[in-house]
PDB file of C-alpha atoms in Angstrom:
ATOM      1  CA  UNK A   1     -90.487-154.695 -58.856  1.00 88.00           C
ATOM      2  CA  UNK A   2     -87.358-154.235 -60.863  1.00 92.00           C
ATOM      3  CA  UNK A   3     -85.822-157.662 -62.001  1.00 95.00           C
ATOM      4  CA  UNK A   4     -82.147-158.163 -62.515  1.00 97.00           C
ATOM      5  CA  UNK A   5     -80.203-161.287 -64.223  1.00 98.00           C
ATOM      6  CA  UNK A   6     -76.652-162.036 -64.267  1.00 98.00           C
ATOM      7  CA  UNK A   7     -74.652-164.412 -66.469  1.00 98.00           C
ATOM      8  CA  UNK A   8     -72.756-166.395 -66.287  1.00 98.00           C
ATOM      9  CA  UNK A   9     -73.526-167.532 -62.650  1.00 97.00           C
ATOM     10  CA  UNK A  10     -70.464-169.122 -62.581  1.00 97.00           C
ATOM     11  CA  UNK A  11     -67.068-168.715 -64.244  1.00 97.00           C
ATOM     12  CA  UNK A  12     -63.593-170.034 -64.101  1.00 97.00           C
ATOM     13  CA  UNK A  13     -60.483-168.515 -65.679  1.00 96.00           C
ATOM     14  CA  UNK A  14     -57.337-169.257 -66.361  1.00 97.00           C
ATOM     15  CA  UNK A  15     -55.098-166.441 -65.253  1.00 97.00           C
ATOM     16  CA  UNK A  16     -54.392-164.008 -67.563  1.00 97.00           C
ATOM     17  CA  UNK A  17     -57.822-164.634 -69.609  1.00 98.00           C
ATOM     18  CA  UNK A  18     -60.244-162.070 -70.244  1.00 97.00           C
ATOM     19  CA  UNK A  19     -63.953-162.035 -69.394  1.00 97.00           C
ATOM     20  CA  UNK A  20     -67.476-160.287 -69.597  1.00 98.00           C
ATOM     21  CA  UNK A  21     -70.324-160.085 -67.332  1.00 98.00           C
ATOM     22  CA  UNK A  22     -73.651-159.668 -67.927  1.00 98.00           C
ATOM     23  CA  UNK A  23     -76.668-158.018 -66.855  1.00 98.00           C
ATOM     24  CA  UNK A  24     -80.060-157.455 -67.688  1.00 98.00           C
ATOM     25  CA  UNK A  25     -82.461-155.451 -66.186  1.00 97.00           C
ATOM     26  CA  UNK A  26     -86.409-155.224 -66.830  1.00 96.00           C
ATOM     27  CA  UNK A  27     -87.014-151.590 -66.430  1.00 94.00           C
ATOM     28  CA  UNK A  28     -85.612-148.070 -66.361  1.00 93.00           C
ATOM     29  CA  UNK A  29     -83.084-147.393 -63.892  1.00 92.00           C
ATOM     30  CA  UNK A  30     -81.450-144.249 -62.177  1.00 89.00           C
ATOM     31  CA  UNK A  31     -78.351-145.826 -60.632  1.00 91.00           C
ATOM     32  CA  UNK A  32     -76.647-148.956 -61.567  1.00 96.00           C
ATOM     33  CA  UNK A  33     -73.524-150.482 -59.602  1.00 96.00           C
ATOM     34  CA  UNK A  34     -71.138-153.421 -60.276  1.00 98.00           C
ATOM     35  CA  UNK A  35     -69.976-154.805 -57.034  1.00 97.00           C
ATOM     36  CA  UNK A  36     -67.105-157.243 -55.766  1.00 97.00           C
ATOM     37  CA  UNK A  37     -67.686-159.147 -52.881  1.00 96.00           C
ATOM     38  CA  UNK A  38     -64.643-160.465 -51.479  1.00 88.00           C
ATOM     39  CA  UNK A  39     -64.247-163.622 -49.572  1.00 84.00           C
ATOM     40  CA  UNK A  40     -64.955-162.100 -46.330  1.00 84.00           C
ATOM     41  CA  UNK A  41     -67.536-160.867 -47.262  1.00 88.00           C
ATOM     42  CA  UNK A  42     -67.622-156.727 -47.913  1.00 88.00           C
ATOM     43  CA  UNK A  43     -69.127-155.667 -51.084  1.00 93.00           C
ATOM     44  CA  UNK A  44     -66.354-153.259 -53.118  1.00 94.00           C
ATOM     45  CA  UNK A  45     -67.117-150.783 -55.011  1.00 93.00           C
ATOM     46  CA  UNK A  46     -66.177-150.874 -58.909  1.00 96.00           C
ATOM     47  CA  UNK A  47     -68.154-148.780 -60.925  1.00 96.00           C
ATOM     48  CA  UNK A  48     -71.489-146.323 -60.388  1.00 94.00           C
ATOM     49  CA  UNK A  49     -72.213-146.475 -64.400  1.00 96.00           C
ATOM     50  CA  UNK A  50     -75.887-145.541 -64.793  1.00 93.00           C
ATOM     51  CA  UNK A  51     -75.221-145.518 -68.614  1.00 95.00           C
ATOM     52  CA  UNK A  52     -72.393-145.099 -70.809  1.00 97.00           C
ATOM     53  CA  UNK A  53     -68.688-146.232 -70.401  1.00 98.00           C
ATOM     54  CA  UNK A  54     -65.412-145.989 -67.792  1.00 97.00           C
ATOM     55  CA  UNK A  55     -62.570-147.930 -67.244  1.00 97.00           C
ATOM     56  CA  UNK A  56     -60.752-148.423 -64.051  1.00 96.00           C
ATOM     57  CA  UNK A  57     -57.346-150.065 -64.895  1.00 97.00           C
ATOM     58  CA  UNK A  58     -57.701-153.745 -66.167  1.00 98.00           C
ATOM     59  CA  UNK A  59     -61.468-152.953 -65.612  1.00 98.00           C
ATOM     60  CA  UNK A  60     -64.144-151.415 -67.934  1.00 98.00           C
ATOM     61  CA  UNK A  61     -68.138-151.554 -67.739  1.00 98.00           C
ATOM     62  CA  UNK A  62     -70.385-150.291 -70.319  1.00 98.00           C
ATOM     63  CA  UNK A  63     -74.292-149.670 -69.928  1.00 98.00           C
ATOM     64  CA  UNK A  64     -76.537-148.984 -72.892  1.00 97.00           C
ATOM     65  CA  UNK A  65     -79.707-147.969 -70.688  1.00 95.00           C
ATOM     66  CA  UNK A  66     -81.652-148.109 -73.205  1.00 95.00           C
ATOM     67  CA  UNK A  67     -81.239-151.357 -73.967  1.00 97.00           C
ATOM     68  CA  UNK A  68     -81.343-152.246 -70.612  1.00 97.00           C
ATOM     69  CA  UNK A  69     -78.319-154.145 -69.655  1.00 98.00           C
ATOM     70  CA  UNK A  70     -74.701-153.651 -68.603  1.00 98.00           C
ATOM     71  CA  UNK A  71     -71.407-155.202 -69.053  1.00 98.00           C
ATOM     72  CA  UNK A  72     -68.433-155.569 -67.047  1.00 98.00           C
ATOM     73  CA  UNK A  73     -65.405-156.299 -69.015  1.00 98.00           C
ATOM     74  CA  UNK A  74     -62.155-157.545 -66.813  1.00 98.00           C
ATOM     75  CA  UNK A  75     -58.673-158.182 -68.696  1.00 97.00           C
ATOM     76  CA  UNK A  76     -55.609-159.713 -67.726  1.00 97.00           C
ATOM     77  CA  UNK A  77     -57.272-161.764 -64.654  1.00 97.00           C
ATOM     78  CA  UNK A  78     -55.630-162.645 -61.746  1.00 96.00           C
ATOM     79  CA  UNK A  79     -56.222-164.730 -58.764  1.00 95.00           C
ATOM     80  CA  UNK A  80     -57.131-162.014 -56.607  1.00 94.00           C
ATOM     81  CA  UNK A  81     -60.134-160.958 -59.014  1.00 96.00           C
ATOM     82  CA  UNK A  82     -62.103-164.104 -57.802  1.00 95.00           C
ATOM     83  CA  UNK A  83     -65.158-163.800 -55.818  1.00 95.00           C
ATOM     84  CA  UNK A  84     -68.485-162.962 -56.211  1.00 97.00           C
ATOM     85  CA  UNK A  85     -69.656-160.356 -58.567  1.00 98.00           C
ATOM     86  CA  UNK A  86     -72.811-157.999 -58.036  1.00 98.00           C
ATOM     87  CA  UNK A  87     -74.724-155.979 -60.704  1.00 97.00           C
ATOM     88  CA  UNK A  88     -77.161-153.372 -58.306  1.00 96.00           C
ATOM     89  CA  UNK A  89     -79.538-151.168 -59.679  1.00 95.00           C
ATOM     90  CA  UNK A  90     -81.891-148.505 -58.311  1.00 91.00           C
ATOM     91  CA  UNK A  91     -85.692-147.132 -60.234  1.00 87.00           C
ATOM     92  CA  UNK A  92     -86.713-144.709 -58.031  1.00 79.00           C
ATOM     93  CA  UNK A  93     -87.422-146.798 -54.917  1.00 73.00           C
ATOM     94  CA  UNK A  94     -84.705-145.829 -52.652  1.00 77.00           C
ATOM     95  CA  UNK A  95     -83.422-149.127 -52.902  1.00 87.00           C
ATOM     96  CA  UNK A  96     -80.841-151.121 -54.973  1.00 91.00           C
ATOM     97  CA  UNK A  97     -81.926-154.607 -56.375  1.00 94.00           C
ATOM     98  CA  UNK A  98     -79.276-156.799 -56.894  1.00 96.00           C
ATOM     99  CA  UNK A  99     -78.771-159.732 -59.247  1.00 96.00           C
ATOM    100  CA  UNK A 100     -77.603-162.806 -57.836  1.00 95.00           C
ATOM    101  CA  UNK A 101     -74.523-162.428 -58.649  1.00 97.00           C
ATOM    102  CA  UNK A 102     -71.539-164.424 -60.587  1.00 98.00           C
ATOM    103  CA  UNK A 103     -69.340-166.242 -58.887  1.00 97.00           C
ATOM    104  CA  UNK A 104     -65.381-165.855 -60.876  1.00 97.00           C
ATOM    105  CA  UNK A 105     -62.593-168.149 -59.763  1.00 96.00           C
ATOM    106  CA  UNK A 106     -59.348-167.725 -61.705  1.00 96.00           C
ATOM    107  CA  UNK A 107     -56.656-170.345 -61.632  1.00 96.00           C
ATOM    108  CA  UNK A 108     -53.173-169.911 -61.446  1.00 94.00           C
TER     109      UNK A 108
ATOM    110  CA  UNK B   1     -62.074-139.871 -45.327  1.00 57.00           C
ATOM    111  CA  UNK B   2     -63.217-142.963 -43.318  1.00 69.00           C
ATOM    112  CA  UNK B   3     -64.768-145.771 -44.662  1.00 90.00           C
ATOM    113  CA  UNK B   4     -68.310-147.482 -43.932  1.00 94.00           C
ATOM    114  CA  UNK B   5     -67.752-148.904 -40.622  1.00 95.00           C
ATOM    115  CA  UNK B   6     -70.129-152.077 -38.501  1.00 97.00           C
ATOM    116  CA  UNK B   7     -69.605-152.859 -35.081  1.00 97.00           C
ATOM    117  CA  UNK B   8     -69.797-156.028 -34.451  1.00 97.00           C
ATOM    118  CA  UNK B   9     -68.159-158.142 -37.271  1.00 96.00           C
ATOM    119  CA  UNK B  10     -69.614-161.446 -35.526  1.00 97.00           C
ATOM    120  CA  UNK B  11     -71.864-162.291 -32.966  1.00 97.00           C
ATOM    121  CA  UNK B  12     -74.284-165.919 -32.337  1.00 98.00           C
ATOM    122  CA  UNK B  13     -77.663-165.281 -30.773  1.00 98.00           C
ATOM    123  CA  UNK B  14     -80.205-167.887 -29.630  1.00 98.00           C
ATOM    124  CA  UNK B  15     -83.770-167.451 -30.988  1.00 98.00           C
ATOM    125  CA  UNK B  16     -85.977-165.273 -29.266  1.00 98.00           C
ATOM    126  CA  UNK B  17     -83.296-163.353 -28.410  1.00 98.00           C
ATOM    127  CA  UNK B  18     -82.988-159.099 -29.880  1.00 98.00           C
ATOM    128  CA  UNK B  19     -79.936-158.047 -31.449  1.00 98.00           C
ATOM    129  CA  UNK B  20     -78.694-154.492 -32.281  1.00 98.00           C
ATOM    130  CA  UNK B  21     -76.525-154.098 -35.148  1.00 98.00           C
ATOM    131  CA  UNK B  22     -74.449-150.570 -35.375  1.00 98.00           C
ATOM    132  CA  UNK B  23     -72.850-148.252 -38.484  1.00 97.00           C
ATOM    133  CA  UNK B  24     -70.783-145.719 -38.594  1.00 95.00           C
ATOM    134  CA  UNK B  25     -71.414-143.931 -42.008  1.00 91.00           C
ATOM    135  CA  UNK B  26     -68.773-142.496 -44.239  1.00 88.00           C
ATOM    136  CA  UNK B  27     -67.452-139.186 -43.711  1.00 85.00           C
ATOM    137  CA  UNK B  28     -69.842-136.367 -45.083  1.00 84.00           C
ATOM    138  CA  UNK B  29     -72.729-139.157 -46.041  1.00 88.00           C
ATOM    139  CA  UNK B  30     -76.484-138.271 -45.070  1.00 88.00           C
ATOM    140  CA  UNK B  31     -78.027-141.505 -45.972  1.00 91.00           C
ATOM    141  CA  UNK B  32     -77.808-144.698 -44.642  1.00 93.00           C
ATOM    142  CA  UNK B  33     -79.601-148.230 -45.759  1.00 94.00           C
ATOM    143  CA  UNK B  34     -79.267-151.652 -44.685  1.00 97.00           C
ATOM    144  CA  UNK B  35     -79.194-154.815 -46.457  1.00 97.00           C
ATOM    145  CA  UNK B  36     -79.644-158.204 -45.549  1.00 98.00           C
ATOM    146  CA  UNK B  37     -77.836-161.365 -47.476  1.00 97.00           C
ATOM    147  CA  UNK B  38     -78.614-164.641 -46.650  1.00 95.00           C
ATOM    148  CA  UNK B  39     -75.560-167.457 -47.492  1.00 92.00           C
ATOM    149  CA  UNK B  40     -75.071-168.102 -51.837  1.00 90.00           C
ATOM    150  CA  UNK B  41     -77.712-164.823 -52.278  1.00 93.00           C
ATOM    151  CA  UNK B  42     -77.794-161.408 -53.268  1.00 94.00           C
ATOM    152  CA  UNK B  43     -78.147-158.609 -50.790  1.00 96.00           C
ATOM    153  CA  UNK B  44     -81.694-157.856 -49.551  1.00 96.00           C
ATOM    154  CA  UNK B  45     -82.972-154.146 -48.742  1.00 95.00           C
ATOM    155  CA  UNK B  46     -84.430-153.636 -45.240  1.00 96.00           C
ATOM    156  CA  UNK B  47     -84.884-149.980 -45.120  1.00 94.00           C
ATOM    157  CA  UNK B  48     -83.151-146.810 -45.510  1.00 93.00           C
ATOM    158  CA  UNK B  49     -82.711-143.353 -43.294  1.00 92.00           C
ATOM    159  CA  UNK B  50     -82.211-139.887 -44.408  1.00 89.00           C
ATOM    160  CA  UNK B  51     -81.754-136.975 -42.166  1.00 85.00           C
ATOM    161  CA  UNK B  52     -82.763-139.467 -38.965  1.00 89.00           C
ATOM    162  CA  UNK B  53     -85.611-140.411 -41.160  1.00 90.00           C
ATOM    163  CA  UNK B  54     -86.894-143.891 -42.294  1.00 91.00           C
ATOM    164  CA  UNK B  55     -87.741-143.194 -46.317  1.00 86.00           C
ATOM    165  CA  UNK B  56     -87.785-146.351 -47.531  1.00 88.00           C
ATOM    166  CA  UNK B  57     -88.730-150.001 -46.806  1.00 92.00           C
ATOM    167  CA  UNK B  58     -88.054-153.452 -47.817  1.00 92.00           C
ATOM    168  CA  UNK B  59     -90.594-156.511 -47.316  1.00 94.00           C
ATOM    169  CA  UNK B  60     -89.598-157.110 -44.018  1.00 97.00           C
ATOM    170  CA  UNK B  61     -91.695-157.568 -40.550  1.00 97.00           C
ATOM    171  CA  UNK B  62     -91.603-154.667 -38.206  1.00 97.00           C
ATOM    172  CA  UNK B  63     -89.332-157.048 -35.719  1.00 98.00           C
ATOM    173  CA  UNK B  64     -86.553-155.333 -38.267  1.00 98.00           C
ATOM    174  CA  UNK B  65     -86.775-151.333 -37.110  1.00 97.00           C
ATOM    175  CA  UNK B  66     -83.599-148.600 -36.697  1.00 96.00           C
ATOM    176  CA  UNK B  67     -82.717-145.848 -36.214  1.00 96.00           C
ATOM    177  CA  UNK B  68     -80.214-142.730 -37.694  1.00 95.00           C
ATOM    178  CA  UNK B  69     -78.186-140.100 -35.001  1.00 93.00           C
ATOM    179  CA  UNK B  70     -77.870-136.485 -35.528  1.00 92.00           C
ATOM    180  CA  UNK B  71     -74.318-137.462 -36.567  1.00 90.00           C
ATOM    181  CA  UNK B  72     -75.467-140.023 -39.490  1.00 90.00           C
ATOM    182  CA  UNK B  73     -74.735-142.945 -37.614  1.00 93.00           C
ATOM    183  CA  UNK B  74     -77.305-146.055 -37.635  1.00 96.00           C
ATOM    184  CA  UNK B  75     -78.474-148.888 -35.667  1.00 98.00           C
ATOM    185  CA  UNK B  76     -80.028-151.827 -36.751  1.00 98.00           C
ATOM    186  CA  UNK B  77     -82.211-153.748 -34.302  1.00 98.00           C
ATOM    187  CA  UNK B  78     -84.250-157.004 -34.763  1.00 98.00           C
ATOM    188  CA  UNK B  79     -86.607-158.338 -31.950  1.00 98.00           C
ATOM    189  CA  UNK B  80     -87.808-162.008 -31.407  1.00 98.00           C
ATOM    190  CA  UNK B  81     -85.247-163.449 -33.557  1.00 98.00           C
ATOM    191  CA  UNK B  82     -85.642-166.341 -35.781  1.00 98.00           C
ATOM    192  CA  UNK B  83     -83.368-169.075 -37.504  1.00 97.00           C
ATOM    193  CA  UNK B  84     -83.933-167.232 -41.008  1.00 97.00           C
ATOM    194  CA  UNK B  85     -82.522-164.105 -39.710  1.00 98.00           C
ATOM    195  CA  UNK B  86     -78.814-165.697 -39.605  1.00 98.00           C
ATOM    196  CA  UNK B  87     -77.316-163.367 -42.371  1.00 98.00           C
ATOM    197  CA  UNK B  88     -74.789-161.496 -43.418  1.00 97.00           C
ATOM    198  CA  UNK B  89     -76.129-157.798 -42.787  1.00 98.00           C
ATOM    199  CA  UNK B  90     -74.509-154.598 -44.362  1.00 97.00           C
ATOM    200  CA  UNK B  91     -74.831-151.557 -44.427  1.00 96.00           C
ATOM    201  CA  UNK B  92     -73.887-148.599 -46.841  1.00 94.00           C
ATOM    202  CA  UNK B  93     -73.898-144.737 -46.746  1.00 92.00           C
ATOM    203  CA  UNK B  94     -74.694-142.447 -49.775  1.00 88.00           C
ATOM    204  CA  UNK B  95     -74.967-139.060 -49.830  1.00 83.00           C
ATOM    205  CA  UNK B  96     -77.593-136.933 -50.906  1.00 68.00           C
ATOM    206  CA  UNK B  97     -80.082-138.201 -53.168  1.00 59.00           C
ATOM    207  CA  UNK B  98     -81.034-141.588 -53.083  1.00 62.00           C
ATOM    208  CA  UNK B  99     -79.838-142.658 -55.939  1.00 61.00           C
ATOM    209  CA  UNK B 100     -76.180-141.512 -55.170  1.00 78.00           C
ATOM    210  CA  UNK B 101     -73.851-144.452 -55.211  1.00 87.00           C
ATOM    211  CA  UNK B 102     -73.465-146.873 -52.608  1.00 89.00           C
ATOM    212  CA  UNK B 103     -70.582-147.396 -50.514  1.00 92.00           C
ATOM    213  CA  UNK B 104     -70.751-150.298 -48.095  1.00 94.00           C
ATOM    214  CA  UNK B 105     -69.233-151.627 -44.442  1.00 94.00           C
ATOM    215  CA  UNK B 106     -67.574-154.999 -43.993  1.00 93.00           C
ATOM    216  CA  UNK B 107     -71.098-156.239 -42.807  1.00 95.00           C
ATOM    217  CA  UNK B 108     -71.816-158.319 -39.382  1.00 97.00           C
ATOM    218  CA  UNK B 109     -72.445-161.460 -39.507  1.00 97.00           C
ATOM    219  CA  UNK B 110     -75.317-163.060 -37.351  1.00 98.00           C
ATOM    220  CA  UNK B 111     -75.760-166.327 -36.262  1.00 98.00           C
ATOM    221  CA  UNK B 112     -79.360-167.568 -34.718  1.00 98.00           C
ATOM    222  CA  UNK B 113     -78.954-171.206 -33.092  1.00 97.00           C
TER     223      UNK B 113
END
């Protein structure tokens, strides 16, 4: 099956710093998904960005699908951005495969 | 227009014991799926319904089986249950194709002493 890799797996900020995500995927994809998971637990919605770019406030993700991999670009951090972020992607099997994730803390 | 919705947020269940897990799918969604995540892990997919369907399946036994309602609505059940099934379990409704994007539920969390 489809293989997905995230980097950093772990990442701590200072608030107000900028950062990038990464991930890499072994194969072509129909759907791709970046993902918050907040402390308790429920998985938020950020971006459905199969390929190209959008930008969602202090947010922004960028896929070149050819190149297989993605990039999730937050600015301005703040304490509430920490958690657990998810790269998910989908190749025609119904179901997403997601990465394992990176884990963001950001310090006051 | 109301959100993925899991009933119930926590329960504990002994082993051997069968659980049923329940969703509520966003307004105007066909498609449900479930995933399971175990603690410091990435989500897991168990299977997926369309049009009271099962169209999909992950690699797990058929202890894990469900079920979709005429109104879109899901259940989750799992039979003969094990200490490896404690897990955060969520589930998310899409509409249309398959590869429509995701929205997910709070999840339940289930604990197997």
């Amino acid at each position: 099956g489809i293989q997905v890799e995230q980097s950093p797996p772990d990442l701590i900020l200072q608030e107000g710093a900028n950062s990038t995500l990464r991930c890499n995927f072994s194969d072509s994809v129909n759907n791709l998904q970046w993902f918050h998971q907040n402390p308790w637990g429920q998985l938020i919605n950020l971006f459905y960005i199969p390929s190209g770019t959008k930008q969602n406030g202090r947010l922004s993700a960028t896929t070149v699908a050819t190149e297989r991999y993605s990039l999730l670009y937050i600015s301005s951090s703040q304490t509430t951005d920490s958690g657990v972020y998810f790269c998910a992607v989908e190749a025609g099997s119904y179901q997403l495969t997601f990465g394992k994730g990176t884990k963001l803390s950001v310090i006051p | 227009e109301t959100g993925v919705t899991q009933s119930p947020t926590h329960l504990i269940k002994t082993r051997g014991q069968q659980v049923t897990l329940r969703c509520s799918s966003q307004s105007g969604h066909n498609t449900v799926s479930w995933y399971q995540q175990a603690l410091g892990q990435g989500p897991q997919f168990i299977f997926q319904y369309y049009r009271e369907e099962e169209n999909g399946r992950g690699n797990f036994p058929p202890r894990f089986s469900g079920l979709q309602f005429p109104n879109y609505s899901s259940e989750l059940n799992v039979n003969a249950l094990e200490l490896d099934d404690s897990a955060l379990y969520l589930c998310a409704s899409s509409l249309g194709s398959p590869s429509g994007e995701l929205f997910f539920g709070e999840g339940s969390r289930l604990t197997v002493l």
